[in-house]
Short mmCIF file of N, CA and C in Angstrom, two decimals:
data_model
loop_
_atom_site.label_atom_id
_atom_site.label_comp_id
_atom_site.label_asym_id
_atom_site.label_seq_id
_atom_site.Cartn_x
_atom_site.Cartn_y
_atom_site.Cartn_z
N MET A 1 37.09 70.00 40.53
CA MET A 1 38.08 69.88 41.59
C MET A 1 39.04 71.05 41.46
N ASN A 2 39.32 71.71 42.56
CA ASN A 2 40.16 72.89 42.53
C ASN A 2 41.27 72.73 43.57
N PHE A 3 42.48 72.47 43.11
CA PHE A 3 43.62 72.40 44.02
C PHE A 3 44.86 72.84 43.27
N THR A 4 45.88 73.19 44.04
CA THR A 4 47.14 73.63 43.47
C THR A 4 48.12 72.48 43.52
N PRO A 5 48.71 72.11 42.40
CA PRO A 5 49.64 70.98 42.41
C PRO A 5 50.93 71.34 43.14
N ALA A 6 51.61 70.32 43.65
CA ALA A 6 52.88 70.54 44.35
C ALA A 6 53.94 71.09 43.40
N ASN A 7 53.86 70.76 42.14
CA ASN A 7 54.82 71.23 41.15
C ASN A 7 54.05 71.55 39.88
N PRO A 8 53.90 72.82 39.54
CA PRO A 8 53.08 73.19 38.38
C PRO A 8 53.53 72.56 37.07
N ASP A 9 54.80 72.21 36.95
CA ASP A 9 55.28 71.61 35.71
C ASP A 9 54.63 70.26 35.41
N ILE A 10 54.05 69.64 36.41
CA ILE A 10 53.42 68.33 36.21
C ILE A 10 52.28 68.44 35.19
N TRP A 11 51.65 69.60 35.11
CA TRP A 11 50.50 69.76 34.22
C TRP A 11 50.90 69.75 32.75
N HIS A 12 52.17 69.83 32.47
CA HIS A 12 52.65 69.76 31.10
C HIS A 12 52.49 68.35 30.53
N TYR A 13 52.40 67.36 31.39
CA TYR A 13 52.36 65.96 30.96
C TYR A 13 50.94 65.45 30.88
N GLY A 14 50.76 64.38 30.10
CA GLY A 14 49.43 63.84 29.84
C GLY A 14 48.88 62.99 30.97
N TRP A 15 47.62 62.65 30.82
CA TRP A 15 46.95 61.80 31.79
C TRP A 15 47.24 60.34 31.48
N LEU A 16 47.14 59.50 32.49
CA LEU A 16 47.29 58.06 32.27
C LEU A 16 46.16 57.58 31.38
N MET A 17 46.46 56.61 30.55
CA MET A 17 45.44 55.99 29.71
C MET A 17 44.79 54.85 30.49
N GLN A 18 43.67 54.38 30.00
CA GLN A 18 42.94 53.31 30.69
C GLN A 18 43.81 52.08 30.89
N ARG A 19 44.67 51.75 29.92
CA ARG A 19 45.52 50.57 30.07
C ARG A 19 46.51 50.73 31.22
N HIS A 20 46.97 51.97 31.48
CA HIS A 20 47.86 52.21 32.61
C HIS A 20 47.11 52.06 33.93
N LEU A 21 45.91 52.61 33.98
CA LEU A 21 45.09 52.48 35.19
C LEU A 21 44.76 51.02 35.46
N ASP A 22 44.40 50.28 34.41
CA ASP A 22 44.08 48.86 34.57
C ASP A 22 45.29 48.09 35.09
N TRP A 23 46.47 48.39 34.57
CA TRP A 23 47.69 47.69 35.02
C TRP A 23 47.98 48.01 36.48
N LEU A 24 47.92 49.28 36.86
CA LEU A 24 48.18 49.67 38.24
C LEU A 24 47.18 49.00 39.19
N ARG A 25 45.91 49.02 38.84
CA ARG A 25 44.88 48.40 39.68
C ARG A 25 45.09 46.90 39.78
N ALA A 26 45.48 46.25 38.67
CA ALA A 26 45.74 44.81 38.69
C ALA A 26 46.95 44.47 39.56
N CYS A 27 47.85 45.42 39.72
CA CYS A 27 49.04 45.24 40.57
C CYS A 27 48.76 45.54 42.03
N GLY A 28 47.52 45.91 42.35
CA GLY A 28 47.16 46.14 43.74
C GLY A 28 47.30 47.58 44.21
N VAL A 29 47.41 48.52 43.29
CA VAL A 29 47.53 49.93 43.66
C VAL A 29 46.14 50.52 43.87
N PRO A 30 45.87 51.08 45.06
CA PRO A 30 44.56 51.71 45.27
C PRO A 30 44.42 52.99 44.43
N MET A 31 43.22 53.27 44.02
CA MET A 31 42.98 54.45 43.18
C MET A 31 43.42 55.73 43.89
N THR A 32 43.27 55.80 45.20
CA THR A 32 43.70 57.01 45.91
C THR A 32 45.19 57.25 45.73
N ALA A 33 46.00 56.20 45.65
CA ALA A 33 47.44 56.38 45.46
C ALA A 33 47.76 56.85 44.05
N ILE A 34 46.87 56.60 43.12
CA ILE A 34 47.07 57.04 41.73
C ILE A 34 46.76 58.52 41.58
N VAL A 35 45.84 59.03 42.38
CA VAL A 35 45.39 60.41 42.20
C VAL A 35 45.79 61.38 43.32
N GLN A 36 46.28 60.90 44.45
CA GLN A 36 46.59 61.80 45.56
C GLN A 36 48.00 61.57 46.07
N PRO A 37 48.73 62.59 46.49
CA PRO A 37 48.30 63.98 46.59
C PRO A 37 48.26 64.69 45.22
N ASP A 38 49.09 64.30 44.29
CA ASP A 38 49.00 64.78 42.91
C ASP A 38 48.79 63.57 42.03
N PRO A 39 47.93 63.67 41.03
CA PRO A 39 47.71 62.51 40.17
C PRO A 39 48.96 62.16 39.36
N LEU A 40 49.14 60.86 39.17
CA LEU A 40 50.21 60.42 38.29
C LEU A 40 49.92 60.94 36.89
N ARG A 41 50.98 61.29 36.20
CA ARG A 41 50.86 61.76 34.83
C ARG A 41 51.68 60.85 33.93
N LEU A 42 51.61 61.08 32.64
CA LEU A 42 52.28 60.24 31.66
C LEU A 42 53.19 61.08 30.78
N ALA A 43 54.40 60.57 30.56
CA ALA A 43 55.36 61.24 29.68
C ALA A 43 55.95 60.19 28.75
N ARG A 44 56.52 60.67 27.68
CA ARG A 44 57.26 59.80 26.76
C ARG A 44 58.66 60.38 26.64
N GLY A 45 59.65 59.48 26.68
CA GLY A 45 61.01 59.97 26.59
C GLY A 45 62.03 58.91 26.94
N HIS A 46 63.20 59.39 27.33
CA HIS A 46 64.33 58.51 27.64
C HIS A 46 65.09 59.06 28.84
N LYS A 47 65.85 58.18 29.47
CA LYS A 47 66.73 58.58 30.56
C LYS A 47 68.09 58.90 29.95
N ALA A 48 68.57 60.12 30.19
CA ALA A 48 69.86 60.55 29.66
C ALA A 48 71.00 60.03 30.54
N ALA A 49 72.22 60.18 30.07
CA ALA A 49 73.39 59.71 30.80
C ALA A 49 73.53 60.39 32.16
N ASP A 50 73.02 61.61 32.31
CA ASP A 50 73.12 62.33 33.58
C ASP A 50 71.97 62.00 34.54
N GLU A 51 71.23 60.92 34.26
CA GLU A 51 70.11 60.46 35.10
C GLU A 51 68.87 61.35 34.98
N ARG A 52 68.88 62.28 34.07
CA ARG A 52 67.75 63.19 33.88
C ARG A 52 66.84 62.66 32.77
N PHE A 53 65.60 63.09 32.82
CA PHE A 53 64.62 62.67 31.83
C PHE A 53 64.70 63.56 30.61
N GLU A 54 64.70 62.95 29.45
CA GLU A 54 64.70 63.66 28.16
C GLU A 54 63.38 63.37 27.45
N PRO A 55 62.50 64.36 27.30
CA PRO A 55 61.25 64.13 26.58
C PRO A 55 61.50 63.75 25.12
N ASP A 56 60.69 62.82 24.64
CA ASP A 56 60.77 62.37 23.25
C ASP A 56 59.41 61.77 22.90
N PRO A 57 58.64 62.40 22.03
CA PRO A 57 57.31 61.89 21.70
C PRO A 57 57.33 60.45 21.17
N ALA A 58 58.45 60.01 20.62
CA ALA A 58 58.56 58.64 20.10
C ALA A 58 59.09 57.67 21.15
N GLY A 59 59.40 58.16 22.35
CA GLY A 59 59.97 57.31 23.40
C GLY A 59 58.92 56.49 24.12
N PRO A 60 59.38 55.61 25.01
CA PRO A 60 58.45 54.77 25.78
C PRO A 60 57.72 55.57 26.86
N ASP A 61 56.69 54.96 27.41
CA ASP A 61 55.88 55.58 28.46
C ASP A 61 56.63 55.60 29.79
N TRP A 62 56.48 56.71 30.50
CA TRP A 62 57.01 56.88 31.85
C TRP A 62 55.89 57.48 32.70
N PHE A 63 55.77 57.04 33.94
CA PHE A 63 54.85 57.68 34.86
C PHE A 63 55.60 58.86 35.50
N VAL A 64 54.87 59.94 35.76
CA VAL A 64 55.47 61.15 36.31
C VAL A 64 54.87 61.45 37.67
N PHE A 65 55.74 61.68 38.65
CA PHE A 65 55.35 62.05 40.01
C PHE A 65 55.88 63.45 40.29
N ALA A 66 55.09 64.24 40.99
CA ALA A 66 55.52 65.58 41.39
C ALA A 66 56.11 65.52 42.79
N GLU A 67 57.28 66.07 42.95
CA GLU A 67 57.87 66.31 44.26
C GLU A 67 57.99 67.82 44.41
N ARG A 68 58.27 68.29 45.61
CA ARG A 68 58.27 69.73 45.86
C ARG A 68 59.19 70.49 44.90
N ASP A 69 60.40 70.02 44.68
CA ASP A 69 61.37 70.75 43.86
C ASP A 69 61.74 70.05 42.56
N ASP A 70 61.01 69.02 42.20
CA ASP A 70 61.43 68.25 41.03
C ASP A 70 60.27 67.40 40.52
N LEU A 71 60.49 66.79 39.39
CA LEU A 71 59.60 65.77 38.86
C LEU A 71 60.39 64.48 38.79
N ILE A 72 59.72 63.38 39.12
CA ILE A 72 60.36 62.07 39.07
C ILE A 72 59.63 61.22 38.04
N PHE A 73 60.41 60.57 37.21
CA PHE A 73 59.88 59.75 36.12
C PHE A 73 60.21 58.29 36.40
N TRP A 74 59.21 57.43 36.21
CA TRP A 74 59.38 55.99 36.46
C TRP A 74 58.89 55.22 35.25
N ARG A 75 59.73 54.35 34.76
CA ARG A 75 59.37 53.48 33.64
C ARG A 75 59.12 52.09 34.21
N PRO A 76 57.87 51.74 34.44
CA PRO A 76 57.54 50.47 35.09
C PRO A 76 58.11 49.24 34.38
N ARG A 77 58.16 49.27 33.08
CA ARG A 77 58.61 48.09 32.33
C ARG A 77 60.05 47.71 32.69
N THR A 78 60.90 48.70 32.96
CA THR A 78 62.31 48.43 33.25
C THR A 78 62.70 48.77 34.69
N GLY A 79 61.83 49.50 35.38
CA GLY A 79 62.15 49.94 36.74
C GLY A 79 63.03 51.17 36.79
N GLU A 80 63.37 51.73 35.63
CA GLU A 80 64.25 52.92 35.59
C GLU A 80 63.57 54.11 36.27
N LEU A 81 64.40 54.92 36.91
CA LEU A 81 63.96 56.17 37.51
C LEU A 81 64.83 57.30 36.97
N ALA A 82 64.22 58.45 36.78
CA ALA A 82 64.95 59.64 36.32
C ALA A 82 64.29 60.85 36.97
N THR A 83 65.01 61.96 36.98
CA THR A 83 64.44 63.20 37.50
C THR A 83 64.50 64.27 36.41
N TRP A 84 63.76 65.32 36.62
CA TRP A 84 63.78 66.44 35.68
C TRP A 84 64.96 67.36 36.00
N ALA A 85 65.08 67.77 37.26
CA ALA A 85 66.08 68.76 37.63
C ALA A 85 67.23 68.19 38.46
N GLY A 86 67.14 66.94 38.87
CA GLY A 86 68.20 66.34 39.67
C GLY A 86 68.20 66.79 41.12
N ARG A 87 67.11 67.40 41.59
CA ARG A 87 67.05 67.89 42.97
C ARG A 87 66.37 66.91 43.92
N ALA A 88 65.57 66.01 43.40
CA ALA A 88 64.82 65.10 44.26
C ALA A 88 65.74 64.03 44.84
N PHE A 89 65.55 63.75 46.11
CA PHE A 89 66.27 62.70 46.80
C PHE A 89 65.45 61.41 46.79
N ALA A 90 64.12 61.55 46.89
CA ALA A 90 63.25 60.38 47.01
C ALA A 90 61.84 60.71 46.54
N LEU A 91 61.12 59.68 46.19
CA LEU A 91 59.68 59.80 46.00
C LEU A 91 59.07 59.90 47.40
N GLY A 92 58.14 60.79 47.60
CA GLY A 92 57.47 60.90 48.89
C GLY A 92 58.27 61.65 49.94
N GLU A 93 59.14 62.55 49.51
CA GLU A 93 60.01 63.27 50.45
C GLU A 93 59.27 63.94 51.59
N SER A 94 58.06 64.41 51.35
CA SER A 94 57.34 65.13 52.41
C SER A 94 57.05 64.25 53.61
N ALA A 95 57.03 62.94 53.44
CA ALA A 95 56.78 62.04 54.57
C ALA A 95 57.92 62.08 55.59
N ILE A 96 59.12 62.43 55.15
CA ILE A 96 60.29 62.42 56.04
C ILE A 96 60.12 63.43 57.17
N SER A 97 59.63 64.60 56.87
CA SER A 97 59.50 65.65 57.89
C SER A 97 58.08 65.78 58.44
N ASN A 98 57.19 64.92 58.04
CA ASN A 98 55.81 64.98 58.49
C ASN A 98 55.68 64.26 59.84
N ALA A 99 55.28 64.98 60.86
CA ALA A 99 55.17 64.41 62.21
C ALA A 99 54.23 63.21 62.26
N SER A 100 53.18 63.22 61.44
CA SER A 100 52.23 62.11 61.48
C SER A 100 52.85 60.80 60.99
N THR A 101 53.95 60.88 60.25
CA THR A 101 54.64 59.67 59.80
C THR A 101 55.08 58.84 61.01
N TYR A 102 55.48 59.50 62.08
CA TYR A 102 56.06 58.82 63.24
C TYR A 102 55.11 58.72 64.42
N SER A 103 53.89 59.27 64.29
CA SER A 103 52.96 59.25 65.42
C SER A 103 52.54 57.81 65.73
N PHE A 104 52.14 57.60 66.96
CA PHE A 104 51.71 56.29 67.44
C PHE A 104 52.77 55.20 67.21
N ASN A 105 54.05 55.60 67.31
CA ASN A 105 55.18 54.69 67.15
C ASN A 105 55.33 54.13 65.74
N PHE A 106 54.75 54.79 64.75
CA PHE A 106 54.95 54.36 63.37
C PHE A 106 56.33 54.80 62.90
N ALA A 107 56.75 54.26 61.77
CA ALA A 107 58.07 54.56 61.21
C ALA A 107 57.93 55.05 59.78
N LEU A 108 58.99 55.66 59.31
CA LEU A 108 59.06 56.03 57.90
C LEU A 108 59.35 54.75 57.12
N ASN A 109 58.48 54.39 56.21
CA ASN A 109 58.67 53.19 55.39
C ASN A 109 59.56 53.53 54.21
N ILE A 110 60.57 52.72 53.97
CA ILE A 110 61.46 52.91 52.83
C ILE A 110 61.27 51.72 51.90
N PHE A 111 60.67 51.98 50.73
CA PHE A 111 60.32 50.94 49.79
C PHE A 111 61.40 50.76 48.72
N ALA A 112 61.45 49.56 48.16
CA ALA A 112 62.44 49.23 47.14
C ALA A 112 62.02 49.71 45.76
N SER A 113 60.73 49.90 45.52
CA SER A 113 60.28 50.28 44.18
C SER A 113 59.07 51.20 44.25
N PRO A 114 58.87 51.99 43.21
CA PRO A 114 57.67 52.83 43.16
C PRO A 114 56.38 52.01 43.21
N LEU A 115 56.39 50.81 42.63
CA LEU A 115 55.17 49.99 42.67
C LEU A 115 54.84 49.59 44.10
N ASP A 116 55.84 49.17 44.87
CA ASP A 116 55.60 48.82 46.28
C ASP A 116 55.09 50.04 47.05
N TRP A 117 55.68 51.20 46.78
CA TRP A 117 55.27 52.45 47.42
C TRP A 117 53.82 52.80 47.08
N LEU A 118 53.46 52.66 45.81
CA LEU A 118 52.08 52.94 45.40
C LEU A 118 51.11 51.95 46.03
N ARG A 119 51.49 50.66 46.09
CA ARG A 119 50.62 49.65 46.72
C ARG A 119 50.34 50.02 48.17
N ALA A 120 51.31 50.64 48.82
CA ALA A 120 51.16 51.06 50.22
C ALA A 120 50.56 52.46 50.32
N ALA A 121 49.90 52.91 49.27
CA ALA A 121 49.22 54.22 49.24
C ALA A 121 50.18 55.38 49.49
N ARG A 122 51.40 55.27 48.96
CA ARG A 122 52.42 56.31 49.07
C ARG A 122 52.81 56.60 50.53
N ASP A 123 52.72 55.60 51.37
CA ASP A 123 53.02 55.75 52.79
C ASP A 123 54.51 55.49 53.04
N GLY A 124 55.34 56.47 52.74
CA GLY A 124 56.78 56.33 52.93
C GLY A 124 57.53 56.95 51.76
N VAL A 125 58.71 56.40 51.48
CA VAL A 125 59.56 56.93 50.42
C VAL A 125 60.18 55.82 49.59
N VAL A 126 60.64 56.21 48.41
CA VAL A 126 61.50 55.38 47.57
C VAL A 126 62.74 56.23 47.32
N VAL A 127 63.87 55.79 47.83
CA VAL A 127 65.10 56.57 47.70
C VAL A 127 65.61 56.47 46.26
N LEU A 128 65.87 57.63 45.68
CA LEU A 128 66.41 57.69 44.33
C LEU A 128 67.93 57.82 44.34
N ASP A 129 68.43 58.58 45.31
CA ASP A 129 69.85 58.89 45.37
C ASP A 129 70.38 58.56 46.76
N TRP A 130 70.93 57.36 46.89
CA TRP A 130 71.40 56.89 48.19
C TRP A 130 72.59 57.69 48.72
N ARG A 131 73.28 58.42 47.87
CA ARG A 131 74.41 59.22 48.35
C ARG A 131 73.97 60.28 49.35
N HIS A 132 72.71 60.65 49.32
CA HIS A 132 72.19 61.68 50.21
C HIS A 132 71.33 61.11 51.34
N ALA A 133 71.30 59.79 51.45
CA ALA A 133 70.44 59.15 52.46
C ALA A 133 70.75 59.61 53.87
N PHE A 134 72.00 59.62 54.25
CA PHE A 134 72.35 60.00 55.62
C PHE A 134 71.86 61.40 55.94
N ASP A 135 72.11 62.34 55.07
CA ASP A 135 71.72 63.73 55.33
C ASP A 135 70.21 63.90 55.45
N HIS A 136 69.45 63.15 54.69
CA HIS A 136 67.99 63.31 54.70
C HIS A 136 67.29 62.46 55.75
N LEU A 137 67.89 61.34 56.14
CA LEU A 137 67.19 60.40 57.01
C LEU A 137 67.72 60.34 58.43
N ARG A 138 68.82 60.99 58.72
CA ARG A 138 69.43 60.82 60.04
C ARG A 138 68.58 61.35 61.18
N GLU A 139 67.68 62.27 60.93
CA GLU A 139 66.83 62.82 61.99
C GLU A 139 65.55 62.01 62.20
N CYS A 140 65.31 61.01 61.37
CA CYS A 140 64.10 60.20 61.50
C CYS A 140 64.17 59.38 62.78
N PRO A 141 63.12 59.42 63.61
CA PRO A 141 63.17 58.63 64.84
C PRO A 141 63.08 57.13 64.60
N ARG A 142 62.36 56.72 63.55
CA ARG A 142 62.19 55.30 63.24
C ARG A 142 62.05 55.13 61.74
N VAL A 143 62.67 54.10 61.20
CA VAL A 143 62.48 53.74 59.80
C VAL A 143 62.19 52.25 59.71
N ALA A 144 61.41 51.88 58.70
CA ALA A 144 61.14 50.49 58.38
C ALA A 144 61.62 50.30 56.95
N VAL A 145 62.63 49.45 56.77
CA VAL A 145 63.30 49.32 55.49
C VAL A 145 62.94 47.98 54.84
N ASP A 146 62.63 48.03 53.54
CA ASP A 146 62.42 46.80 52.78
C ASP A 146 63.68 45.93 52.93
N GLU A 147 63.50 44.66 53.21
CA GLU A 147 64.63 43.77 53.46
C GLU A 147 65.65 43.78 52.33
N ALA A 148 65.19 43.91 51.10
CA ALA A 148 66.11 43.95 49.95
C ALA A 148 67.01 45.18 49.98
N LEU A 149 66.58 46.22 50.67
CA LEU A 149 67.36 47.47 50.74
C LEU A 149 68.29 47.55 51.94
N LEU A 150 68.19 46.61 52.86
CA LEU A 150 68.96 46.72 54.10
C LEU A 150 70.47 46.87 53.87
N PRO A 151 71.11 46.10 52.99
CA PRO A 151 72.55 46.32 52.78
C PRO A 151 72.89 47.71 52.26
N ILE A 152 72.13 48.21 51.31
CA ILE A 152 72.41 49.54 50.76
C ILE A 152 72.09 50.62 51.80
N TYR A 153 71.05 50.41 52.59
CA TYR A 153 70.72 51.35 53.66
C TYR A 153 71.87 51.45 54.66
N ARG A 154 72.35 50.30 55.10
CA ARG A 154 73.45 50.30 56.08
C ARG A 154 74.72 50.93 55.51
N ARG A 155 74.99 50.69 54.25
CA ARG A 155 76.19 51.25 53.62
C ARG A 155 76.14 52.77 53.53
N HIS A 156 74.96 53.31 53.30
CA HIS A 156 74.83 54.75 53.08
C HIS A 156 74.41 55.54 54.32
N MET A 157 74.04 54.88 55.38
CA MET A 157 73.59 55.62 56.57
C MET A 157 74.76 55.94 57.50
N ARG A 158 75.71 56.60 56.95
CA ARG A 158 76.83 57.16 57.71
C ARG A 158 77.29 58.39 56.95
N PRO A 159 77.94 59.29 57.63
CA PRO A 159 78.37 60.51 56.94
C PRO A 159 79.28 60.17 55.75
N ALA A 160 79.19 60.97 54.72
CA ALA A 160 80.04 60.76 53.54
C ALA A 160 81.51 60.82 53.91
N ARG A 161 81.83 61.70 54.83
CA ARG A 161 83.22 61.77 55.32
C ARG A 161 83.18 62.39 56.70
N MET A 162 84.20 62.08 57.45
CA MET A 162 84.36 62.64 58.79
C MET A 162 85.66 63.44 58.79
N PRO A 163 85.74 64.45 59.66
CA PRO A 163 86.98 65.23 59.71
C PRO A 163 88.12 64.40 60.31
N ASP A 164 89.34 64.72 59.93
CA ASP A 164 90.51 64.13 60.58
C ASP A 164 90.58 64.69 61.99
N VAL A 165 90.93 63.87 62.96
CA VAL A 165 90.95 64.29 64.35
C VAL A 165 92.40 64.30 64.84
N PHE A 166 92.77 65.38 65.49
CA PHE A 166 94.10 65.53 66.07
C PHE A 166 93.93 65.84 67.54
N LEU A 167 94.91 65.49 68.33
CA LEU A 167 94.90 65.84 69.74
C LEU A 167 95.63 67.16 69.93
N LEU A 168 95.05 68.01 70.73
CA LEU A 168 95.70 69.28 71.04
C LEU A 168 96.88 69.01 71.97
N GLU A 169 97.96 69.65 71.69
CA GLU A 169 99.09 69.55 72.61
C GLU A 169 98.85 70.53 73.75
N ALA A 170 99.16 70.08 74.93
CA ALA A 170 98.95 70.92 76.10
C ALA A 170 99.93 72.08 76.06
N ALA A 171 99.42 73.26 76.25
CA ALA A 171 100.29 74.45 76.29
C ALA A 171 101.00 74.48 77.63
N PRO A 172 102.25 74.94 77.67
CA PRO A 172 102.96 75.01 78.96
C PRO A 172 102.21 75.94 79.90
N GLN A 173 102.16 75.55 81.16
CA GLN A 173 101.46 76.35 82.17
C GLN A 173 102.28 77.59 82.50
N ARG A 174 101.64 78.69 82.57
CA ARG A 174 102.31 79.94 82.93
C ARG A 174 101.86 80.35 84.31
N ASN A 175 102.74 80.96 85.02
CA ASN A 175 102.44 81.42 86.35
C ASN A 175 101.82 82.82 86.24
N HIS A 176 100.56 82.89 86.44
CA HIS A 176 99.88 84.18 86.34
C HIS A 176 99.65 84.74 87.73
N ARG A 177 99.97 85.98 87.88
CA ARG A 177 99.71 86.65 89.16
C ARG A 177 98.51 87.56 88.99
N ARG A 178 97.72 87.52 89.97
CA ARG A 178 96.57 88.42 89.97
C ARG A 178 96.88 89.58 90.89
N SER A 179 96.54 90.72 90.45
CA SER A 179 96.70 91.85 91.35
C SER A 179 95.40 92.08 92.08
N ALA A 180 95.53 92.44 93.31
CA ALA A 180 94.35 92.65 94.13
C ALA A 180 93.91 94.06 94.13
#
């Protein structure tokens, strides 16, 4: 198989072991979601205080996903998410700007967990950083949100701040003469 990964750093991490594949398959994840568009990889480490992933050979297992500008780490046992560079907004970011996401009146699916996203064959996104939701999702024509996420979606789908608005005072009218 010859393809270029979305993020070359993903190749630094190991392959999933059979027990990981068995668990994912038992949870209803199709094999295509495990291997496409980039195969899930395996890392060991911890989540640091800054939400970034810290590699540690003695740490617990994390699944690794490649995004265009970042790597996303998911620890299924606890549901924790971390990033490598802190640039990723969501898992599956490319779906947001992909026209086929919205074709035939479909919507961008927003899932509550990576497992739900994988079960749906990566058809949508899992938001990692809700502070940036408005900026990334406001141009979407349609979204379908997991019911558990609806309160957080509504809270974050507005601009972070709006400008203060003032009324202009009317300037006094001047009598202008035009010369002919």
